[in-house]
mmCIF file of C-alpha atoms in Angstrom:
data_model
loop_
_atom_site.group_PDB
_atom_site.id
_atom_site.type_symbol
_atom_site.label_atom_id
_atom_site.label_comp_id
_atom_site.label_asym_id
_atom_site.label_seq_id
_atom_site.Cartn_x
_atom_site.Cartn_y
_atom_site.Cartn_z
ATOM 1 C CA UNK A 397 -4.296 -0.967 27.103
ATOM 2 C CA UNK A 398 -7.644 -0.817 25.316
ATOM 3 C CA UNK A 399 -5.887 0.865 22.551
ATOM 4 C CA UNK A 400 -2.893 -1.569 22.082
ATOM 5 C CA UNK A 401 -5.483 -4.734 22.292
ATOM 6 C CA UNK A 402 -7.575 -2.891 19.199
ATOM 7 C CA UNK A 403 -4.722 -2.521 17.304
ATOM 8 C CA UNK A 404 -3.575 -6.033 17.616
ATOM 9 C CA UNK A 405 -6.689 -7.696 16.943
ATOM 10 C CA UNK A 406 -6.924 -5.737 14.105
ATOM 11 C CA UNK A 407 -3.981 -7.065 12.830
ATOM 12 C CA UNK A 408 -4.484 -10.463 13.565
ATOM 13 C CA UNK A 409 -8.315 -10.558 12.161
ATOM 14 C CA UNK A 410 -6.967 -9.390 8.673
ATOM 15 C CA UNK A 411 -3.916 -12.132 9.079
ATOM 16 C CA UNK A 412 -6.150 -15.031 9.898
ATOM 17 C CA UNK A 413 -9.412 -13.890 7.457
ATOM 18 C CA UNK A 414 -8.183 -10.745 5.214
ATOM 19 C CA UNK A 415 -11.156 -9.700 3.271
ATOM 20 C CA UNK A 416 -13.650 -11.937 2.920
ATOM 21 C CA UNK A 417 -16.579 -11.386 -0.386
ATOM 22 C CA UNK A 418 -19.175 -12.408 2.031
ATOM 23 C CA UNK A 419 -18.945 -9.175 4.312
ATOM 24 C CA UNK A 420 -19.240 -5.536 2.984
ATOM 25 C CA UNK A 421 -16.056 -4.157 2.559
ATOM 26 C CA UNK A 422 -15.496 -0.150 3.108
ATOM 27 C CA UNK A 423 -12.960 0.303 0.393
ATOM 28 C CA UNK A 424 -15.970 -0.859 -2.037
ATOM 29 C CA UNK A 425 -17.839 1.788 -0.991
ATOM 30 C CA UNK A 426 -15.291 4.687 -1.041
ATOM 31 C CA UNK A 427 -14.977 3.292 -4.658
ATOM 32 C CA UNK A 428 -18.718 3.892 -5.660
ATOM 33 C CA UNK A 429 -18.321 7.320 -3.874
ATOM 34 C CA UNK A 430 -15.049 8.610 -6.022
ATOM 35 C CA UNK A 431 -17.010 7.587 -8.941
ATOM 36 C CA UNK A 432 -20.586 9.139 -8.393
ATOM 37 C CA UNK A 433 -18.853 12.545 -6.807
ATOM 38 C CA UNK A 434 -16.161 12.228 -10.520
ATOM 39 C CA UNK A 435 -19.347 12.007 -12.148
ATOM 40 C CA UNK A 436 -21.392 14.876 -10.211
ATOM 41 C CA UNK A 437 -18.231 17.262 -11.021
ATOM 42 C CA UNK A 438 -17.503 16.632 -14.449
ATOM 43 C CA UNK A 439 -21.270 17.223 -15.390
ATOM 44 C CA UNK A 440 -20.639 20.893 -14.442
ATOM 45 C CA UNK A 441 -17.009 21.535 -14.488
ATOM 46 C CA UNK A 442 -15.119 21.053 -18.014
ATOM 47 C CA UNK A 443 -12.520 23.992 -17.549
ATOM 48 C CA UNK A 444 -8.684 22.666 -16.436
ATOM 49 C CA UNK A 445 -8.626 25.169 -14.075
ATOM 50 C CA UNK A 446 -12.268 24.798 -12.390
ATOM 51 C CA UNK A 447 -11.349 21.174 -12.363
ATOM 52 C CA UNK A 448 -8.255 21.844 -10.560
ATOM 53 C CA UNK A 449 -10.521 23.478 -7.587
ATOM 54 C CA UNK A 450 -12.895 21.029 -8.146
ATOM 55 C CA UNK A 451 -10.076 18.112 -7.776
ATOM 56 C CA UNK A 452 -9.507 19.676 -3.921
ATOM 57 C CA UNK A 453 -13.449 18.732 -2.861
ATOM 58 C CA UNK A 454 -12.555 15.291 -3.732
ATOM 59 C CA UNK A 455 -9.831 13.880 -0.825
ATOM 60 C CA UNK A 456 -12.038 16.749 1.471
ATOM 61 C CA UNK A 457 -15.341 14.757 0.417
ATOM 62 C CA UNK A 458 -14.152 11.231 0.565
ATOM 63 C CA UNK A 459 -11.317 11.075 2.949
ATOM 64 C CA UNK A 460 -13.249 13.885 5.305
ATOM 65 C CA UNK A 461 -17.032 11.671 4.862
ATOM 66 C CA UNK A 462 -14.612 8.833 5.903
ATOM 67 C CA UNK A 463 -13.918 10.012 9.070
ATOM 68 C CA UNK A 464 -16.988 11.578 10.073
ATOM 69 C CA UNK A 465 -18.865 8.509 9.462
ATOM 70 C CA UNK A 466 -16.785 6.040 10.750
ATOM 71 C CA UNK A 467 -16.089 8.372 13.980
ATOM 72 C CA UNK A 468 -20.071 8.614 14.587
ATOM 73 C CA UNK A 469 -20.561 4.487 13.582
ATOM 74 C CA UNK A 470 -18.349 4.284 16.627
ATOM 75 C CA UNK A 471 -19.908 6.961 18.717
ATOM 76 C CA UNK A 472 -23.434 5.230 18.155
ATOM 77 C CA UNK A 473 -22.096 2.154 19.239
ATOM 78 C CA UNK A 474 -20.597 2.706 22.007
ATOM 79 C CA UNK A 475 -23.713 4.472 23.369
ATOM 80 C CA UNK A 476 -25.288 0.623 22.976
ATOM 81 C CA UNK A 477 -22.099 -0.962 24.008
ATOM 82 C CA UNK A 478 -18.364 0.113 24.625
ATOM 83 C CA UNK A 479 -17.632 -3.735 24.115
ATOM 84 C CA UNK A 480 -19.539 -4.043 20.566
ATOM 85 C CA UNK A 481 -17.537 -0.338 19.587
ATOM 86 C CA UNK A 482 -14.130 -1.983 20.301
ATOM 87 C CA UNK A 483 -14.847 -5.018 18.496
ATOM 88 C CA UNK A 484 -15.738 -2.687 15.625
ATOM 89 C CA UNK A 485 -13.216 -0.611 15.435
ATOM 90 C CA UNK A 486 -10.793 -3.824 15.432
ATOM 91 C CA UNK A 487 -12.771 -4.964 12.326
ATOM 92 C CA UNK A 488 -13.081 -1.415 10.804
ATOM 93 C CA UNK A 489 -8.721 -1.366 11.034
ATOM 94 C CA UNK A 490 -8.643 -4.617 9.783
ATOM 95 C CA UNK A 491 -10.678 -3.153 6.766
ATOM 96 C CA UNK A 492 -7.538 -0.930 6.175
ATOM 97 C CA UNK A 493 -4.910 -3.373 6.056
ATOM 98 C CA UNK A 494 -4.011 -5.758 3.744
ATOM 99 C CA UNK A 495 -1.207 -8.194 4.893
ATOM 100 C CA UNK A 496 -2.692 -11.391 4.287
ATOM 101 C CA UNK A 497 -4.413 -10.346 0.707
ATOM 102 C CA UNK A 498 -1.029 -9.228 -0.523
ATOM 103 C CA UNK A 499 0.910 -12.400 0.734
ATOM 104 C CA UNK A 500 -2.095 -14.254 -1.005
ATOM 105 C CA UNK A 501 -1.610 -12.130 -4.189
ATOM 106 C CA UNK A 502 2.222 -12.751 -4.583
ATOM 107 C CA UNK A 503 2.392 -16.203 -3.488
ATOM 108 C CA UNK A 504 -0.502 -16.778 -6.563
ATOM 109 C CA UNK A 505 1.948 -15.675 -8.554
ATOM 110 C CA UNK A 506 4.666 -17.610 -7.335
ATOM 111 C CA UNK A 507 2.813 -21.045 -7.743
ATOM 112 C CA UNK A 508 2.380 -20.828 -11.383
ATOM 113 C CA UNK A 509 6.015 -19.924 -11.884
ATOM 114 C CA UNK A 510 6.959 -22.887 -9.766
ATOM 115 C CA UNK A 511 4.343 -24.769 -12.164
ATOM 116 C CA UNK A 512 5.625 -23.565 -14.887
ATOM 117 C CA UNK A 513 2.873 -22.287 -16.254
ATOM 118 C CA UNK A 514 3.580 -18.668 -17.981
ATOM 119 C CA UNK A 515 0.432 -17.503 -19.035
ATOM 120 C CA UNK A 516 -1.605 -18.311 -15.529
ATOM 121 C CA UNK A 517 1.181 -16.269 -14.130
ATOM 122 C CA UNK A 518 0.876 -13.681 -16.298
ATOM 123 C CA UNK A 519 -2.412 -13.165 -15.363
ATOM 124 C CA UNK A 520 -2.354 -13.669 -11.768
ATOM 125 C CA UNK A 521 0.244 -11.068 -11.701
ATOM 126 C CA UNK A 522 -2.154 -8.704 -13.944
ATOM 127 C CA UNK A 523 -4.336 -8.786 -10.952
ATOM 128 C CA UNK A 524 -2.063 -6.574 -9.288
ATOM 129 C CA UNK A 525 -0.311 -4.280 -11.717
ATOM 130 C CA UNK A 526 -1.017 -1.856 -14.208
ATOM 131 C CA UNK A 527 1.249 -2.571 -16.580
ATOM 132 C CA UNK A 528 1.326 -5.135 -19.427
ATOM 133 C CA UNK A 529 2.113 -8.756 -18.543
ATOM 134 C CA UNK A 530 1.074 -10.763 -21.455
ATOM 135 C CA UNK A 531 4.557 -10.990 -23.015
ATOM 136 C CA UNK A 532 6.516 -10.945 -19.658
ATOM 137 C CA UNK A 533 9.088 -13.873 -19.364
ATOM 138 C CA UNK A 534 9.862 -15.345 -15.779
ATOM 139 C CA UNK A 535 12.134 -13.189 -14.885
ATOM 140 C CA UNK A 536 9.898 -9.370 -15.529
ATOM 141 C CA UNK A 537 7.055 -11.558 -13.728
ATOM 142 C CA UNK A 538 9.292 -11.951 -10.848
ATOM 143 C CA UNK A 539 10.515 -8.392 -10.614
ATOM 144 C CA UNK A 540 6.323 -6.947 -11.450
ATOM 145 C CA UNK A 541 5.659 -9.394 -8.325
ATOM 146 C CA UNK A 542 8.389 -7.938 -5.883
ATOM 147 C CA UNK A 543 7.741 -4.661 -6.761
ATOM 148 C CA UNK A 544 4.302 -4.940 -5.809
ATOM 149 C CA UNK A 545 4.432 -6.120 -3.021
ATOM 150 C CA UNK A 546 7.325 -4.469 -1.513
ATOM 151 C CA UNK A 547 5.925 -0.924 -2.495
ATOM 152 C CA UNK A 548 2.541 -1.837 -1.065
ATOM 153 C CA UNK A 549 4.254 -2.788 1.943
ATOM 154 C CA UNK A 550 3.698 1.091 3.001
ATOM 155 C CA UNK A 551 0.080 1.358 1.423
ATOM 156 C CA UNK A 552 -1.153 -1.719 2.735
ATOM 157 C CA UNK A 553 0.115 -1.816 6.409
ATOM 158 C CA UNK A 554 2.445 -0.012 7.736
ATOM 159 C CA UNK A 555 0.072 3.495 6.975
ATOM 160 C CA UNK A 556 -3.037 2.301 8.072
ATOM 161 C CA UNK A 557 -1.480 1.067 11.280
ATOM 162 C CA UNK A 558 0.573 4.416 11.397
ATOM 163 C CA UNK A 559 -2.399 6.209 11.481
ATOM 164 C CA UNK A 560 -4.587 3.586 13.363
ATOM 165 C CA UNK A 561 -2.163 4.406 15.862
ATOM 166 C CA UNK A 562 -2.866 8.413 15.535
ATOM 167 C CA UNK A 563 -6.407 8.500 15.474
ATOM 168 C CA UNK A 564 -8.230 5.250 15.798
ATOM 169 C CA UNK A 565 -10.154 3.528 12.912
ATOM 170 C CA UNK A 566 -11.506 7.121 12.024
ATOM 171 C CA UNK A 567 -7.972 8.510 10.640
ATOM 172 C CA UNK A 568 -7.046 5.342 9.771
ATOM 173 C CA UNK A 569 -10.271 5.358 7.295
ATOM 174 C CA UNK A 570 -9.815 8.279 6.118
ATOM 175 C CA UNK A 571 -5.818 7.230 4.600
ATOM 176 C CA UNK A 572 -7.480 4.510 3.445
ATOM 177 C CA UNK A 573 -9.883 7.041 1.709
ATOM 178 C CA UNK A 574 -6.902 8.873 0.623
ATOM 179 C CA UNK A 575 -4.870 6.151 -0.606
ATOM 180 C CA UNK A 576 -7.862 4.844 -2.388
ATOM 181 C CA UNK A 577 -8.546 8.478 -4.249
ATOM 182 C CA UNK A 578 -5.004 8.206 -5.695
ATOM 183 C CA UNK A 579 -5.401 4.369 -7.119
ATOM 184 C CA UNK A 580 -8.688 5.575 -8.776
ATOM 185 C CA UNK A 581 -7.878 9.344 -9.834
ATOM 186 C CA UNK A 582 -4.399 10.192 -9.174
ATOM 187 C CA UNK A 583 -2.796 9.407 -12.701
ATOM 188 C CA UNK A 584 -0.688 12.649 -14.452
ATOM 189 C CA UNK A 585 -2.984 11.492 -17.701
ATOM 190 C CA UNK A 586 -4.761 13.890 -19.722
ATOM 191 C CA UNK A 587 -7.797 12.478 -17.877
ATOM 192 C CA UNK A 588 -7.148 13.247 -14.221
ATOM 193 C CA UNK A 589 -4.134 15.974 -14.424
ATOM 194 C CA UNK A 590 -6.585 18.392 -13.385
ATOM 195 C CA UNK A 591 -9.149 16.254 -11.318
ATOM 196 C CA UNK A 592 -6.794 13.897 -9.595
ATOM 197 C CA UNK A 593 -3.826 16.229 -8.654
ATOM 198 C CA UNK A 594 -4.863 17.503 -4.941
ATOM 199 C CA UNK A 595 -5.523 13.083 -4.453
ATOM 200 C CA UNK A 596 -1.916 12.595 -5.557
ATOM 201 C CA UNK A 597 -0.222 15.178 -3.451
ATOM 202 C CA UNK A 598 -2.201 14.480 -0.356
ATOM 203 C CA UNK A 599 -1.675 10.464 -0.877
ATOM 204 C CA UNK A 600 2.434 11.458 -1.025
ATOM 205 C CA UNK A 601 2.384 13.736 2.294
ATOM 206 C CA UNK A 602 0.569 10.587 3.881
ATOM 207 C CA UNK A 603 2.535 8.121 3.119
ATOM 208 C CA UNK A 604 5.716 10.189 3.603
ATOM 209 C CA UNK A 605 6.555 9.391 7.634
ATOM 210 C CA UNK A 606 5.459 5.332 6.892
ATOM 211 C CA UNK A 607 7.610 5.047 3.581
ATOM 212 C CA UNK A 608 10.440 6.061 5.628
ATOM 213 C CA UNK A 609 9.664 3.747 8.670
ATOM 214 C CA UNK A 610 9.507 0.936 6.231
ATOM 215 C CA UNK A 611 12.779 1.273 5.168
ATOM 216 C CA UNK A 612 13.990 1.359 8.783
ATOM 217 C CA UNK A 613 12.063 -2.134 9.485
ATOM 218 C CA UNK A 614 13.126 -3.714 6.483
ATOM 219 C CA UNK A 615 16.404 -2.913 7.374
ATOM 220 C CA UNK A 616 15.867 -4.721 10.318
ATOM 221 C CA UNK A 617 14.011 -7.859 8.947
ATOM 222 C CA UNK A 618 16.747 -8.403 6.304
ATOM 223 C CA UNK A 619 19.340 -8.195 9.858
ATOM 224 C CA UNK A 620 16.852 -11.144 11.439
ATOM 225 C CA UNK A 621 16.304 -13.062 8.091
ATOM 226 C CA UNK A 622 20.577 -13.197 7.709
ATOM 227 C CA UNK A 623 19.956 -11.157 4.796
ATOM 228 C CA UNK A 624 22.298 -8.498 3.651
ATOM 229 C CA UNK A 625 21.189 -5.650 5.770
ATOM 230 C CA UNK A 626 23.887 -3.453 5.363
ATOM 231 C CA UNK A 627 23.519 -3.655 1.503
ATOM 232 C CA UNK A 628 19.803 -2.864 2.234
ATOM 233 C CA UNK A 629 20.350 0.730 3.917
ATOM 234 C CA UNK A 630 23.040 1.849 1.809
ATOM 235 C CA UNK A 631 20.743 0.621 -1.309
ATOM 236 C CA UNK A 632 18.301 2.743 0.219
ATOM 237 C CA UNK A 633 20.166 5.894 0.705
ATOM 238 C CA UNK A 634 21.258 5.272 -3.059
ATOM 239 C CA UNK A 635 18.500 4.245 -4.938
ATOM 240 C CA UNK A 636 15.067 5.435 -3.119
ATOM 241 C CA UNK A 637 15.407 9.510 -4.111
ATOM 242 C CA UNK A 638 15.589 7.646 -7.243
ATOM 243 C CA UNK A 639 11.970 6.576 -8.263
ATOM 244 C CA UNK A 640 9.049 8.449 -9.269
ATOM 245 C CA UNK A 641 7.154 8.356 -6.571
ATOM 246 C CA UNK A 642 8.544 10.087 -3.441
ATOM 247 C CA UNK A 643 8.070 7.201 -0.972
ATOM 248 C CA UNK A 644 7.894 4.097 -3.020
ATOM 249 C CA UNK A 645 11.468 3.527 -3.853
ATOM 250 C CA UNK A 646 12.472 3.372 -0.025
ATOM 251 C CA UNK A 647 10.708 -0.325 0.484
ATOM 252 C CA UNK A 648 11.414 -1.109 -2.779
ATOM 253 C CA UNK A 649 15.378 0.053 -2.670
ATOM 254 C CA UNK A 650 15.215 -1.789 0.595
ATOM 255 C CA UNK A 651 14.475 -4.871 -0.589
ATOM 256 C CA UNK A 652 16.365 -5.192 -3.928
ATOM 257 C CA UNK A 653 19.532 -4.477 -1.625
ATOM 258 C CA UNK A 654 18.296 -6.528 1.051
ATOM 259 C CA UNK A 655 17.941 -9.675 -1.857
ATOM 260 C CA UNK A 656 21.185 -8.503 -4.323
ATOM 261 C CA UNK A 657 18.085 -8.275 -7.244
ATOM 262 C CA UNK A 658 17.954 -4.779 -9.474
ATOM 263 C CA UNK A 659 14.374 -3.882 -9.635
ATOM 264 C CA UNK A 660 13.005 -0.813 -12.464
ATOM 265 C CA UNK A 661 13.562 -0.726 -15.740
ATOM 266 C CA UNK A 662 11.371 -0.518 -18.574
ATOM 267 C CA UNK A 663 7.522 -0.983 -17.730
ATOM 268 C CA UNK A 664 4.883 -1.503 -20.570
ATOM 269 C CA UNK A 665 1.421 0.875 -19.849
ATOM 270 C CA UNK A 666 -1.317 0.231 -22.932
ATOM 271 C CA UNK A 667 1.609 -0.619 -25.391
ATOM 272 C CA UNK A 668 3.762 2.459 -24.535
ATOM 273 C CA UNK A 669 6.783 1.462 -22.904
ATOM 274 C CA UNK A 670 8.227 3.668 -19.674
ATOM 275 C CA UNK A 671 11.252 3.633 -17.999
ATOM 276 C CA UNK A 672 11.359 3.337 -14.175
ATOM 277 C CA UNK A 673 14.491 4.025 -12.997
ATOM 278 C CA UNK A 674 16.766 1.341 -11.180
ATOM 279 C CA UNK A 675 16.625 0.102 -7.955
ATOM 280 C CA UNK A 676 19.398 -1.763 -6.173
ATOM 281 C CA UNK A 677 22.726 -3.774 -8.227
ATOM 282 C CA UNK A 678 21.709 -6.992 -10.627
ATOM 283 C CA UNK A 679 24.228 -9.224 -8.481
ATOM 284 C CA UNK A 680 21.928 -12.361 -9.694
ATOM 285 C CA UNK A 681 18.997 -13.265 -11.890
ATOM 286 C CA UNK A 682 15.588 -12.611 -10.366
ATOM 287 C CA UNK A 683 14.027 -16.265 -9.088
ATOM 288 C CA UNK A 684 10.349 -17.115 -8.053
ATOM 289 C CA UNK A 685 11.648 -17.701 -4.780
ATOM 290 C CA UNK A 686 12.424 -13.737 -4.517
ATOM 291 C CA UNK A 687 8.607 -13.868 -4.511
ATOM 292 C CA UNK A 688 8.731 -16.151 -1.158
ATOM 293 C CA UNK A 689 11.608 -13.911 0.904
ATOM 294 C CA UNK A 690 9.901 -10.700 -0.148
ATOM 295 C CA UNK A 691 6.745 -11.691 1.186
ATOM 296 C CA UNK A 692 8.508 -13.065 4.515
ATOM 297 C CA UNK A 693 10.024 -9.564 4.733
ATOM 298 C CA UNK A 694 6.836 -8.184 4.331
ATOM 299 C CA UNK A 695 5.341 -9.991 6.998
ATOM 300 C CA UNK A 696 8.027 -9.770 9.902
ATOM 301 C CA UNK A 697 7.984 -6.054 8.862
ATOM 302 C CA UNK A 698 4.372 -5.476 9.538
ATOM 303 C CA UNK A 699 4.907 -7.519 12.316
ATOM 304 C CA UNK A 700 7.547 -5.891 14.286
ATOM 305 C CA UNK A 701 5.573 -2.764 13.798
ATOM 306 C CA UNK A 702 2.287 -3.489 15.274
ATOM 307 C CA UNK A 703 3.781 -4.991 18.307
ATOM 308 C CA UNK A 704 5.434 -1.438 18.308
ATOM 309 C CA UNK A 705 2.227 0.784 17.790
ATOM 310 C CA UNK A 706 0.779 -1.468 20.382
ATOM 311 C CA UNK A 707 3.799 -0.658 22.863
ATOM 312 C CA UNK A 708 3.456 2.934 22.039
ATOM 313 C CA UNK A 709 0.039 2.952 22.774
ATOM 314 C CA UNK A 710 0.006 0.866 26.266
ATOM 315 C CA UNK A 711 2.927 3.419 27.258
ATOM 316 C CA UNK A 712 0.777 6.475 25.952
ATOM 317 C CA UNK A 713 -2.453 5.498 27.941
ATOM 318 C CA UNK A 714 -0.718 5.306 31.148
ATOM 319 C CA UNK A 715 -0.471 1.175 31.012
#
């Protein structure tokens, strides 16, 4: 019971206040670690293949420190308080999740297209991607916007509560650790081949079981929101084997088939132009207000899902 009421506060604290700048945020500080213990190795490793050992202490220093510290935070309150522990932990999940800052993020976007107003949107939408937006028409603006928020549909809920679910705020910290380690060092550059590679791999297997869940509840959202469901899962089964990444083209198959929108094509990194392949059939021009039913899919997803890891939990405690 405990369990299932810590993972639903969680979800509701980040859905009413997200992250607020006022409070500390963890993520901040897992940032400043990456970069001092980058630092730290690259003073005395220069070899590709001694950076290539040296790339494994990384996810075992930052997503391992995660856990240890957050697990004896915990501990340390509890001794003062099981009460004030809960109520941590609920914030400490929240931490992890980002619902309400990714809604916030794509619906930015999708008020200066509704404006009409190209360039804010351009740069609202640079907030969130890597690529190159200042040249993107409404239409690539749309599809940068979708994609983002679909694929970080897995990164930014349904894994942290996955794991939330597993092993408290402590394992859910430490994917949050992981996941973080990939955005800063996982890139198959000629900077962070070497350093970054053991960050990539280990963010993949993590997000591996949720990337596949999502496509099952998007599935089911696009059934509740009368959308095309059955286009959805066979876009899926099509399309997700498809993408680079081994578990971001399963939300984001799931939702171009869900909508009847193609998503991919060619992306725009620091003037050089790459080619991501496609995802889903072009049955209609993209529209700002793909922006809106995305992020509605988005949220009944996450949704559905922590009502389930709550269930799970109140059944796995003994009620």
């Amino acid at each position: 019971m405990t369990v299932a009421l810590v993972l639903l506060a969680a979800y509701v604290l980040d859905r009413l206040v997200g992250d607020p700048r006022s409070l500390p945020h963890p993520v901040v500080l897992m940032g400043k670690a990456i970069t001092a213990l980058e630092r730290l190795i690259r003073r005395f490793v220069r070899q590709p293949r001694s950076l290539k050992r040296a790339g494994v202490l990384l996810p075992l220093l930052v997503a391992g420190g995660s856990w240890l510290l957050t697990a004896a935070l915990l501990w340390l309150l509890s001794v003062i308080s099981p009460w004030l522990a809960l109520a941590a932990e609920a914030w400490l999940i929240s931490t992890t999740i980002a619902a309400k800052g990714l809604k916030d993020a794509g619906m930015a976007v999708y008020v200066e297209l509704r404006k009409g107003d190209l360039p804010a949107a351009r740069q609202a939408l640079g907030m969130i991607v890597g690529r190159d937006t200042v040249s993107l028409e409404s239409p690539e603006i749309v599809r940068g916007t979708v994609e983002t928020v679909a694929e970080n549909i897995v990164d930014a809920i349904i894994s942290p509560l996955f794991y939330a679910l597993l092993g408290g705020a402590p394992l859910a910290m430490a994917y949050r650790a992981v996941n973080t380690l990939d955005s800063m060092v996982g890139y198959k550059n000629d900077k962070y081949r070497d350093l970054g590679w053991a960050s990539a791999r280990l963010d993949d297997v993590a997000n591996y079981i949720p990337a596949r869940i999502t496509a099952l509840l998007l599935t089911l959202c696009a059934r509740l929101l009368r959308l095309d469901w059955r286009r959805c899962w066979s876009t899926v089964r099509r399309d997700a084997r498809l993408h680079p990444s081994p578990n971001s083209g399963y939300p984001e198959s799931a939702v171009a088939g869900a909508l009847g929108i193609r998503l991919g094509g060619v992306n725009v990194y620091h003037g050089v132009a790459s080619f991501r392949a496609y995802m889903g059939e072009p049955l209609r021009s993209l529209e700002p207000e793909d922006i809106i039913v995305t992020s509605r899919m988005m949220l009944l997803s996450s949704s559905i899902f922590v009502v389930l890891c709550a269930t799970l939990a109140f059944i796995g405690t003994g009620g």
